[in-house]
CSV table of C-alpha atoms in Angstrom, one decimal:
chain,number,residue,atom,x,y,z
A,614,MET,CA,2.6,-43.4,-8.3
A,615,LYS,CA,3.0,-44.7,-11.9
A,616,SER,CA,5.3,-43.5,-14.6
A,617,LYS,CA,4.3,-40.0,-15.9
A,618,ALA,CA,1.9,-39.8,-13.1
A,619,TYR,CA,2.2,-36.0,-13.0
A,620,ARG,CA,1.1,-35.5,-16.6
A,621,ALA,CA,-1.8,-33.1,-16.3
A,622,ILE,CA,-5.0,-33.0,-18.3
A,623,ALA,CA,-7.3,-29.9,-18.7
A,624,VAL,CA,-10.1,-29.7,-16.2
A,625,ASN,CA,-12.7,-29.1,-19.0
A,626,GLN,CA,-11.7,-32.4,-20.6
A,627,ILE,CA,-12.3,-34.6,-17.6
A,628,HIS,CA,-15.0,-37.3,-17.7
A,629,LEU,CA,-16.4,-37.7,-14.2
A,630,ASP,CA,-18.4,-40.9,-14.9
A,631,ARG,CA,-15.6,-43.2,-13.7
A,632,LEU,CA,-14.9,-41.1,-10.6
A,633,LEU,CA,-18.5,-40.7,-9.6
A,634,GLN,CA,-18.9,-44.5,-9.6
A,635,ARG,CA,-16.2,-44.9,-6.9
A,636,GLN,CA,-17.5,-46.0,-3.5
A,637,GLU,CA,-15.1,-44.1,-1.2
A,638,ALA,CA,-16.9,-41.9,1.3
A,639,LEU,CA,-13.9,-39.5,1.7
A,640,VAL,CA,-11.7,-37.9,-0.9
A,641,HIS,CA,-9.1,-35.1,-0.6
A,642,ALA,CA,-8.3,-32.7,-3.4
A,643,GLY,CA,-4.9,-31.0,-3.2
A,644,LEU,CA,-4.4,-27.7,-5.2
A,645,ASP,CA,-1.2,-26.0,-6.2
A,646,VAL,CA,-2.1,-22.4,-7.1
A,647,GLY,CA,-0.1,-20.3,-9.5
A,648,LYS,CA,-0.6,-17.0,-11.2
A,649,ASP,CA,-1.5,-18.6,-14.6
A,650,TYR,CA,-2.5,-22.2,-13.8
A,651,ILE,CA,-3.9,-24.3,-10.9
A,652,LEU,CA,-3.2,-28.0,-10.6
A,653,CYS,CA,-5.6,-30.3,-8.7
A,654,VAL,CA,-4.8,-33.8,-7.6
A,655,LEU,CA,-7.4,-36.2,-6.0
A,656,ARG,CA,-6.4,-38.6,-3.3
A,657,TRP,CA,-8.6,-41.5,-2.5
A,658,ALA,CA,-8.2,-43.9,0.3
A,659,GLY,CA,-5.2,-46.2,0.3
A,660,HIS,CA,-2.8,-43.6,-1.3
A,661,ASP,CA,-4.7,-43.8,-4.6
A,662,PHE,CA,-4.0,-40.6,-6.6
A,663,GLU,CA,-5.5,-39.4,-9.8
A,664,ARG,CA,-3.5,-37.5,-12.5
A,665,PRO,CA,-3.4,-33.8,-12.0
A,666,TRP,CA,-6.0,-31.6,-13.5
A,667,ARG,CA,-4.9,-28.3,-15.1
A,668,CYS,CA,-7.1,-25.3,-14.6
A,669,ARG,CA,-6.4,-21.9,-16.1
A,670,ASN,CA,-6.4,-19.1,-13.5
A,671,PRO,CA,-8.9,-17.5,-13.5
A,672,ALA,CA,-10.6,-18.6,-16.7
A,673,ASP,CA,-11.5,-22.1,-15.6
A,674,LEU,CA,-12.2,-21.4,-11.9
A,675,ALA,CA,-16.0,-21.9,-12.3
A,676,CYS,CA,-15.4,-25.2,-14.2
A,677,LEU,CA,-13.1,-26.5,-11.5
A,678,ALA,CA,-15.5,-25.5,-8.7
A,679,GLN,CA,-18.4,-27.2,-10.5
A,680,THR,CA,-16.4,-30.4,-11.2
A,681,LEU,CA,-15.4,-30.7,-7.5
A,682,GLN,CA,-19.0,-29.9,-6.5
A,683,ARG,CA,-20.3,-32.8,-8.5
A,684,LEU,CA,-17.6,-35.1,-7.1
A,685,ALA,CA,-18.6,-34.1,-3.5
A,686,GLN,CA,-22.2,-35.4,-4.0
A,687,GLY,CA,-22.7,-38.4,-1.8
A,688,ARG,CA,-19.2,-38.2,-0.2
A,689,ARG,CA,-17.1,-35.9,1.9
A,690,LEU,CA,-14.6,-33.8,-0.1
A,691,VAL,CA,-11.9,-31.8,1.5
A,692,VAL,CA,-10.1,-29.3,-0.7
A,693,ALA,CA,-6.7,-28.2,0.5
A,694,LEU,CA,-4.2,-25.6,-0.7
A,695,GLU,CA,-1.3,-23.6,0.5
A,696,PRO,CA,-1.5,-19.9,1.2
A,697,THR,CA,-0.1,-18.2,-1.9
A,698,GLY,CA,-0.7,-14.5,-1.3
A,699,THR,CA,-3.6,-13.2,-3.3
A,700,TYR,CA,-3.4,-15.7,-6.3
A,701,GLY,CA,-5.7,-18.1,-4.6
A,702,ASP,CA,-8.4,-15.7,-3.2
A,703,ALA,CA,-10.6,-15.9,-6.3
A,704,LEU,CA,-10.3,-19.7,-6.2
A,705,ARG,CA,-11.3,-19.8,-2.5
A,706,GLN,CA,-14.3,-17.7,-3.2
A,707,ALA,CA,-15.4,-19.9,-6.1
A,708,LEU,CA,-15.0,-23.0,-3.9
A,709,GLN,CA,-16.8,-21.5,-1.0
A,710,ARG,CA,-19.8,-20.4,-3.2
A,711,ALA,CA,-19.9,-24.0,-4.4
A,712,GLY,CA,-20.4,-25.2,-0.8
A,713,LEU,CA,-17.0,-27.0,-0.6
A,714,MET,CA,-14.9,-27.4,2.5
A,715,VAL,CA,-11.6,-25.5,2.0
A,716,HIS,CA,-8.5,-26.3,4.2
A,717,ARG,CA,-5.1,-24.7,4.5
A,718,VAL,CA,-1.8,-26.6,4.5
A,719,SER,CA,1.5,-25.1,5.7
A,720,PRO,CA,3.9,-24.4,2.9
A,721,LYS,CA,6.8,-25.4,5.2
A,722,ALA,CA,5.2,-28.7,5.9
A,723,ALA,CA,4.6,-29.3,2.2
A,724,ALA,CA,8.2,-28.5,1.3
A,725,ASP,CA,9.6,-30.7,4.1
A,726,TYR,CA,7.3,-33.6,3.0
A,727,ALA,CA,8.3,-33.5,-0.7
A,728,GLU,CA,11.1,-36.1,-0.4
A,729,ILE,CA,9.2,-38.3,2.1
A,730,PHE,CA,6.3,-38.4,-0.4
A,731,ASP,CA,8.0,-40.3,-3.2
A,732,GLY,CA,11.7,-40.5,-2.2
A,733,VAL,CA,12.7,-37.8,-4.7
A,734,PRO,CA,13.7,-34.3,-3.4
A,735,SER,CA,12.2,-32.7,-6.5
A,736,GLN,CA,9.3,-30.2,-6.4
A,737,HIS,CA,7.0,-29.2,-9.2
A,738,ASP,CA,3.4,-28.2,-9.5
A,739,GLY,CA,1.8,-31.6,-10.0
A,740,LYS,CA,3.8,-33.2,-7.1
A,741,ASP,CA,3.1,-30.2,-4.9
A,742,ALA,CA,-0.6,-30.7,-5.4
A,743,ALA,CA,-0.3,-34.4,-4.5
A,744,VAL,CA,1.7,-33.6,-1.4
A,745,VAL,CA,-0.9,-31.1,-0.2
A,746,ALA,CA,-3.6,-33.7,-0.7
A,747,GLU,CA,-1.6,-36.2,1.3
A,748,LEU,CA,-1.0,-33.9,4.2
A,749,ALA,CA,-4.7,-33.0,4.3
A,750,ALA,CA,-5.5,-36.7,4.4
A,751,GLN,CA,-3.1,-37.1,7.4
A,752,GLY,CA,-5.0,-34.4,9.2
A,753,ARG,CA,-2.3,-31.8,8.8
A,754,SER,CA,-4.7,-29.1,7.5
A,755,TRP,CA,-7.0,-26.6,9.0
A,756,PRO,CA,-10.3,-25.0,7.9
A,757,TRP,CA,-9.7,-21.9,5.9
A,758,PRO,CA,-13.0,-20.1,5.1
A,759,LEU,CA,-12.8,-16.9,3.1
A,760,VAL,CA,-14.2,-14.2,5.5
A,761,LEU,CA,-14.7,-10.8,3.9
A,762,PRO,CA,-13.5,-8.0,6.1
A,763,SER,CA,-15.7,-5.2,7.4
A,764,GLU,CA,-15.3,-1.7,6.1
A,765,THR,CA,-13.3,-0.8,9.3
A,766,GLU,CA,-11.0,-3.8,8.8
A,767,GLN,CA,-10.5,-2.8,5.2
A,768,GLU,CA,-9.4,0.7,6.2
A,769,LEU,CA,-7.2,-0.7,8.9
A,770,ALA,CA,-5.4,-2.9,6.3
A,771,TYR,CA,-5.2,0.1,3.9
A,772,GLN,CA,-3.7,2.4,6.5
A,773,VAL,CA,-1.2,-0.2,7.8
A,774,GLU,CA,-0.1,-1.0,4.2
A,775,TRP,CA,0.2,2.7,3.4
A,776,LEU,CA,2.1,3.3,6.6
A,777,GLU,CA,4.6,0.6,5.8
A,778,GLY,CA,5.0,1.7,2.2
A,779,GLN,CA,5.8,5.3,3.2
A,780,ARG,CA,8.3,4.0,5.8
A,781,ARG,CA,10.1,2.1,3.0
A,782,GLN,CA,10.0,5.1,0.7
A,783,THR,CA,11.4,7.3,3.4
A,784,GLN,CA,14.4,4.9,3.9
A,785,LEU,CA,15.0,4.9,0.2
A,786,TRP,CA,15.1,8.6,-0.2
A,787,TYR,CA,17.2,9.0,3.0
A,788,GLY,CA,19.8,6.6,1.5
A,789,ARG,CA,20.0,8.6,-1.7
A,790,LEU,CA,20.2,11.9,0.3
A,791,GLU,CA,23.1,10.5,2.4
A,792,ALA,CA,25.0,9.4,-0.7
A,793,LEU,CA,24.7,12.8,-2.4
A,794,LEU,CA,25.5,14.8,0.8
A,795,SER,CA,28.6,12.7,1.3
A,796,ARG,CA,29.7,13.7,-2.2
A,797,HIS,CA,28.8,17.4,-2.3
A,798,TRP,CA,28.5,18.5,1.4
A,799,PRO,CA,30.0,16.0,3.8
A,800,GLU,CA,30.2,18.5,6.6
A,801,ALA,CA,26.4,18.8,6.8
A,802,THR,CA,25.7,15.4,8.4
A,803,ALA,CA,28.5,15.9,10.9
A,804,LEU,CA,26.7,19.0,12.2
A,805,LEU,CA,23.0,17.8,11.9
A,806,PRO,CA,21.7,14.3,11.6
A,807,LEU,CA,20.3,13.2,8.3
A,808,THR,CA,16.8,13.1,9.9
A,809,SER,CA,16.9,16.7,10.9
A,810,GLY,CA,13.9,18.7,9.7
A,811,VAL,CA,16.1,21.8,9.5
A,812,LEU,CA,18.5,20.0,7.1
A,813,ARG,CA,15.7,18.8,5.0
A,814,ARG,CA,14.1,22.2,4.7
A,815,CYS,CA,17.5,23.7,3.9
A,816,LEU,CA,18.0,21.2,1.0
A,817,VAL,CA,14.4,21.8,-0.3
A,818,ARG,CA,15.0,25.5,-0.4
A,819,TYR,CA,18.7,25.8,-1.5
A,820,GLY,CA,19.4,22.4,-3.1
A,821,GLY,CA,22.8,22.2,-1.6
A,822,PRO,CA,25.6,24.2,0.0
A,823,ARG,CA,26.1,26.8,-2.8
A,824,GLY,CA,22.6,28.4,-2.4
A,825,LEU,CA,22.9,28.4,1.4
A,826,ALA,CA,26.3,30.1,1.2
A,827,GLU,CA,25.0,32.8,-1.1
A,828,ASP,CA,22.1,33.7,1.2
A,829,GLY,CA,23.1,36.5,3.6
A,830,ARG,CA,20.2,35.7,6.0
A,831,ALA,CA,20.7,31.9,5.9
A,832,ALA,CA,21.7,31.6,9.6
A,833,GLU,CA,18.7,33.6,10.8
A,834,ARG,CA,16.4,31.5,8.7
A,835,LEU,CA,17.9,28.2,9.9
A,836,PHE,CA,17.5,29.3,13.5
A,837,ARG,CA,13.9,30.2,12.9
A,838,TRP,CA,13.3,26.8,11.3
A,839,GLY,CA,14.7,25.1,14.3
A,840,LYS,CA,12.0,26.5,16.6
A,841,GLY,CA,14.3,26.7,19.6
A,842,LEU,CA,15.8,23.3,19.1
A,843,LEU,CA,18.7,24.6,17.0
A,844,SER,CA,21.2,27.0,18.5
A,845,ARG,CA,22.4,30.1,16.7
A,846,ASP,CA,26.0,28.7,16.9
A,847,LYS,CA,24.9,25.5,15.2
A,848,ALA,CA,23.1,27.5,12.5
A,849,GLU,CA,26.1,29.7,11.8
A,850,ALA,CA,28.4,26.6,11.8
A,851,LEU,CA,26.2,25.0,9.1
A,852,VAL,CA,26.3,28.1,7.0
A,853,ALA,CA,30.1,28.3,7.4
A,854,SER,CA,30.4,24.7,6.4
A,855,ALA,CA,28.5,25.4,3.2
A,856,ARG,CA,30.9,28.2,2.4
A,857,GLN,CA,34.0,26.2,3.1
A,858,THR,CA,32.9,22.7,2.1
A,859,ALA,CA,35.4,20.2,0.8
A,860,GLY,CA,32.7,18.4,-1.2
A,861,VAL,CA,32.6,18.1,-5.0
A,862,LEU,CA,31.2,21.2,-6.7
A,863,SER,CA,27.5,20.5,-7.4
A,864,GLY,CA,26.0,21.4,-10.7
A,865,ARG,CA,22.4,22.4,-11.5
A,866,TRP,CA,21.1,18.9,-11.8
A,867,ASP,CA,22.9,17.7,-8.7
A,868,GLU,CA,21.2,20.4,-6.7
A,869,GLU,CA,17.9,19.5,-8.3
A,870,ARG,CA,18.4,15.9,-7.2
A,871,LEU,CA,19.1,17.0,-3.6
A,872,ARG,CA,16.1,19.2,-3.6
A,873,ARG,CA,13.8,16.6,-5.1
A,874,TYR,CA,15.0,13.8,-2.8
A,875,ALA,CA,14.6,16.0,0.3
A,876,GLN,CA,11.1,16.9,-0.8
A,877,GLN,CA,10.2,13.3,-1.3
A,878,VAL,CA,11.3,12.6,2.3
A,879,GLN,CA,9.1,15.5,3.5
A,880,ASP,CA,6.1,14.2,1.6
A,881,ALA,CA,6.6,10.6,2.8
A,882,LEU,CA,7.0,11.7,6.4
A,883,GLN,CA,3.8,13.7,6.2
A,884,GLN,CA,1.9,10.7,4.8
A,885,HIS,CA,3.4,8.6,7.5
A,886,ARG,CA,2.1,10.9,10.2
A,887,GLN,CA,-1.3,11.1,8.7
A,888,ALA,CA,-1.6,7.3,8.6
A,889,ARG,CA,-0.5,7.0,12.2
A,890,ARG,CA,-3.1,9.6,13.2
A,891,ARG,CA,-5.8,7.8,11.4
A,892,LEU,CA,-4.8,4.4,12.9
A,893,ARG,CA,-5.1,5.9,16.4
A,894,GLN,CA,-8.6,7.1,15.6
A,895,LEU,CA,-9.6,3.7,14.3
A,896,ALA,CA,-8.1,1.9,17.3
A,897,SER,CA,-10.2,4.0,19.7
A,898,THR,CA,-13.3,2.6,18.1
A,899,GLN,CA,-12.3,-1.1,18.4
A,900,PRO,CA,-12.3,-2.4,22.0
A,901,ILE,CA,-9.9,-5.3,21.4
A,902,ILE,CA,-7.4,-3.1,19.5
A,903,GLN,CA,-7.7,-0.5,22.2
A,904,ALA,CA,-7.0,-3.0,24.9
A,905,MET,CA,-3.9,-4.3,23.0
A,906,GLY,CA,-2.8,-0.6,22.6
A,907,MET,CA,-2.4,-0.4,26.4
A,908,VAL,CA,0.4,-3.0,26.0
A,909,VAL,CA,2.3,-1.9,22.9
A,910,GLY,CA,0.6,1.3,21.7
A,911,PRO,CA,-2.4,1.8,19.4
A,912,VAL,CA,-0.5,1.9,16.1
A,913,THR,CA,1.4,-1.3,16.9
A,914,ALA,CA,-1.8,-2.9,17.9
A,915,CYS,CA,-3.4,-2.0,14.6
A,916,VAL,CA,-0.4,-3.6,12.7
A,917,LEU,CA,-0.7,-6.8,14.8
A,918,TRP,CA,-4.4,-6.9,14.1
A,919,VAL,CA,-3.9,-6.6,10.3
A,920,GLU,CA,-1.0,-9.0,10.1
A,921,LEU,CA,-2.2,-11.7,12.6
A,922,GLY,CA,-5.9,-11.2,12.8
A,923,ASN,CA,-8.0,-11.3,16.0
A,924,PRO,CA,-6.1,-12.8,18.9
A,925,GLN,CA,-9.4,-14.5,20.0
A,926,ASP,CA,-9.0,-16.8,17.0
A,927,TYR,CA,-6.0,-18.4,18.5
A,928,HIS,CA,-6.4,-21.2,21.1
A,929,CYS,CA,-3.6,-20.1,23.3
A,930,GLY,CA,-1.0,-17.5,23.8
A,931,ALA,CA,1.8,-19.7,22.6
A,932,ALA,CA,0.1,-20.1,19.3
A,933,TYR,CA,-0.3,-16.4,19.0
A,934,ARG,CA,3.4,-15.9,19.8
A,935,LYS,CA,4.3,-18.7,17.3
A,936,ALA,CA,2.4,-16.8,14.5
A,937,MET,CA,4.8,-13.9,15.2
A,938,GLY,CA,7.8,-16.1,14.6
A,939,LEU,CA,8.9,-15.7,18.2
A,940,ASN,CA,8.7,-19.4,19.1
A,941,LEU,CA,12.1,-21.0,20.0
A,942,LYS,CA,14.0,-23.5,17.9
A,943,GLU,CA,17.1,-25.6,18.7
A,944,ARG,CA,19.7,-27.4,16.8
A,945,SER,CA,21.6,-29.8,19.0
A,946,SER,CA,23.3,-33.2,18.5
A,947,GLY,CA,25.1,-35.4,20.9
A,948,ARG,CA,27.4,-33.4,23.1
A,949,TRP,CA,27.0,-30.3,21.0
A,950,GLN,CA,24.3,-28.0,22.3
A,951,GLY,CA,23.2,-25.3,19.9
A,952,GLN,CA,21.8,-22.0,21.0
A,953,LEU,CA,18.0,-21.4,21.2
A,954,LYS,CA,16.9,-18.9,18.6
A,955,ILE,CA,13.5,-17.6,17.5
A,956,SER,CA,12.1,-19.2,14.3
A,957,LYS,CA,11.4,-15.8,12.6
A,958,ARG,CA,8.5,-17.4,10.8
A,959,GLY,CA,5.6,-15.3,9.6
A,960,SER,CA,5.5,-11.5,9.0
A,961,SER,CA,8.7,-9.6,9.7
A,962,VAL,CA,6.6,-6.5,10.0
A,963,VAL,CA,5.1,-7.8,13.2
A,964,ARG,CA,8.5,-8.5,14.8
A,965,ARG,CA,9.9,-5.1,13.8
A,966,TRP,CA,6.9,-3.2,15.4
A,967,LEU,CA,7.1,-5.4,18.5
A,968,TYR,CA,10.8,-4.8,18.7
A,969,LEU,CA,10.2,-1.1,18.8
A,970,ALA,CA,7.6,-1.6,21.5
A,971,ALA,CA,10.1,-3.6,23.5
A,972,LEU,CA,12.6,-0.7,23.2
A,973,ARG,CA,10.0,1.6,24.6
A,974,GLY,CA,9.1,-0.9,27.3
A,975,VAL,CA,12.6,-1.2,28.7
A,976,ARG,CA,12.6,2.5,29.6
A,977,GLN,CA,10.1,1.8,32.4
A,978,GLU,CA,10.2,-0.2,35.6
A,979,PRO,CA,10.2,-3.0,36.4
A,980,VAL,CA,11.4,-4.0,33.0
A,981,ARG,CA,14.4,-1.6,33.0
A,982,SER,CA,16.1,-3.1,36.0
A,983,TRP,CA,15.8,-6.6,34.6
A,984,TYR,CA,17.0,-5.5,31.2
A,985,VAL,CA,20.1,-3.8,32.6
A,986,ARG,CA,20.9,-6.9,34.7
A,987,GLN,CA,20.6,-9.1,31.6
A,988,LYS,CA,22.8,-6.9,29.6
A,989,THR,CA,25.5,-7.0,32.3
A,990,GLN,CA,25.4,-10.8,32.4
A,991,ARG,CA,25.9,-10.9,28.7
A,992,ARG,CA,28.7,-8.4,28.6
A,993,GLY,CA,26.6,-5.6,27.1
A,994,VAL,CA,24.7,-7.7,24.5
A,995,ALA,CA,21.2,-6.4,24.6
A,996,LYS,CA,19.4,-8.3,21.8
A,997,PRO,CA,18.6,-11.5,23.8
A,998,ALA,CA,17.1,-9.4,26.6
A,999,LEU,CA,14.9,-7.5,24.1
A,1000,VAL,CA,13.8,-10.7,22.5
A,1001,GLY,CA,12.7,-11.9,26.0
A,1002,VAL,CA,10.6,-8.8,26.4
A,1003,MET,CA,9.1,-9.3,23.0
A,1004,ARG,CA,8.1,-12.8,23.9
A,1005,LYS,CA,6.5,-11.6,27.1
A,1006,LEU,CA,4.6,-8.8,25.3
A,1007,ALA,CA,3.3,-11.4,22.8
A,1008,LEU,CA,1.7,-13.4,25.7
A,1009,ALA,CA,0.4,-10.2,27.3
A,1010,LEU,CA,-1.2,-9.2,24.0
A,1011,TYR,CA,-3.1,-12.5,23.9
A,1012,ARG,CA,-4.3,-12.3,27.5
A,1013,VAL,CA,-5.5,-8.7,27.0
A,1014,GLY,CA,-6.9,-9.1,23.5
A,1015,GLY,CA,-7.8,-12.8,23.4
A,1016,ARG,CA,-9.1,-13.2,27.0
A,1017,GLY,CA,-10.1,-9.7,27.9
A,1018,GLU,CA,-7.9,-9.5,31.0
A,1019,PRO,CA,-6.7,-6.1,32.2
A,1020,PHE,CA,-3.1,-5.2,31.5
A,1021,ASP,CA,-0.8,-4.9,34.6
A,1022,ARG,CA,2.9,-4.5,33.9
A,1023,ALA,CA,3.8,-5.7,37.3
A,1024,GLN,CA,1.9,-9.0,36.9
A,1025,LEU,CA,3.3,-9.4,33.4
A,1026,PHE,CA,6.8,-9.3,34.6
A,1027,PRO,CA,6.7,-10.8,38.1
A,1028,SER,CA,10.3,-11.7,38.0
A,1029,LEU,CA,11.5,-8.5,36.3
A,1030,THR,CA,11.6,-6.4,39.4
A,1031,ALA,CA,14.4,-4.3,40.8
A,1032,GLY,CA,14.6,-6.5,43.9
A,1033,SER,CA,14.4,-9.8,42.2
A,1034,THR,CA,17.5,-12.1,42.5
A,1035,ALA,CA,16.2,-14.8,40.2
A,1036,SER,CA,18.1,-15.3,37.0
A,1037,VAL,CA,15.7,-15.2,34.1
A,1038,ASP,CA,16.9,-16.1,30.6
A,1039,ALA,CA,16.3,-13.2,28.1
A,1040,GLY,CA,14.7,-15.0,25.2
A,1041,VAL,CA,15.3,-18.7,25.7
A,1042,GLY,CA,14.0,-19.4,29.2
A,1043,LYS,CA,11.0,-21.7,29.5
A,1044,LYS,CA,9.0,-18.9,31.2
A,1045,SER,CA,9.9,-16.2,28.7
């Protein structure tokens, strides 16, 4: 590329006469999408690049689509871009309406190729667009049509996003509650866990230890709130701790904070339960999600559907597992052999829900016997064994959801039986 090759010109100032006269039958357009601007670089045959075009996002989207549409007349034009959240959705819609072929390029591949492209490890918008065009020309891109979701899929995405949002809010308010209780009532969390419903209701009503200590019927009320899960001795001990607490004396606004934070936790948990209930209802109407729910539960199956899409869109189980970030990576050199680890690419939400599903799975046979044996071999380290179960569950989800096969736990874990003597690696074996 020549000097100042990345100097951009506005897309509405481009004269296409020279470009339309070119005889190449194939041209690739690489796009770098930003919130305010989009840069487009054309790549012709023989590593011949045009200067970047600058397009205002979204003001010039129609102009860019029309320009590329004219350029595609009489030749094959492939438009490639990286997935950039929602900033590029309006662009994809404009390109698709113009009848253009849209491809997707991996952001990791574009970042790794930046120095190979021109020998300089710098990255900026113009160069990124050129790199995307180059990777598309090398065949390292995939078709990326914009498919509008159905009403059910829209509600699934809404409920999953709301579920995750309420979970994060719950963790936030729990953290603030724990900090205030450690200051004003440290004995409370020693008697009841922070997640106790009785403790939350106590804080919502009294706002701290002082109000509880002043209530003569507090122990009876706490026992009634416990609904048989809280003993009278524990209720009386909690009241006694409020009367004799070593915590810092709380003022009016300290109590108001405790009351408000506890109420926020209550509200978030209620919203969380409602979202889970609705997801179960939606899963019962979708055959593929319902089948996946037999493996990991209906709510987890809904999360996987929203984050990863339909498993039938993947060509094999390994590709589906790779999209979860559960494929293995290795860093070894010479005599030094590094440990195999999962790549952790993609959505962390998927791995968290699948991890919880694995925790539930190891409570049942035949997984439990294998899990205990693996922990013993690793001196009590459980995480590699759980990762191995996650990788197995990922393949099972593909076979059930992608191929329509019935789920059989015994067939899924043929080597994870109580009588098996074969040593199976937890998360790094070739069969995991």
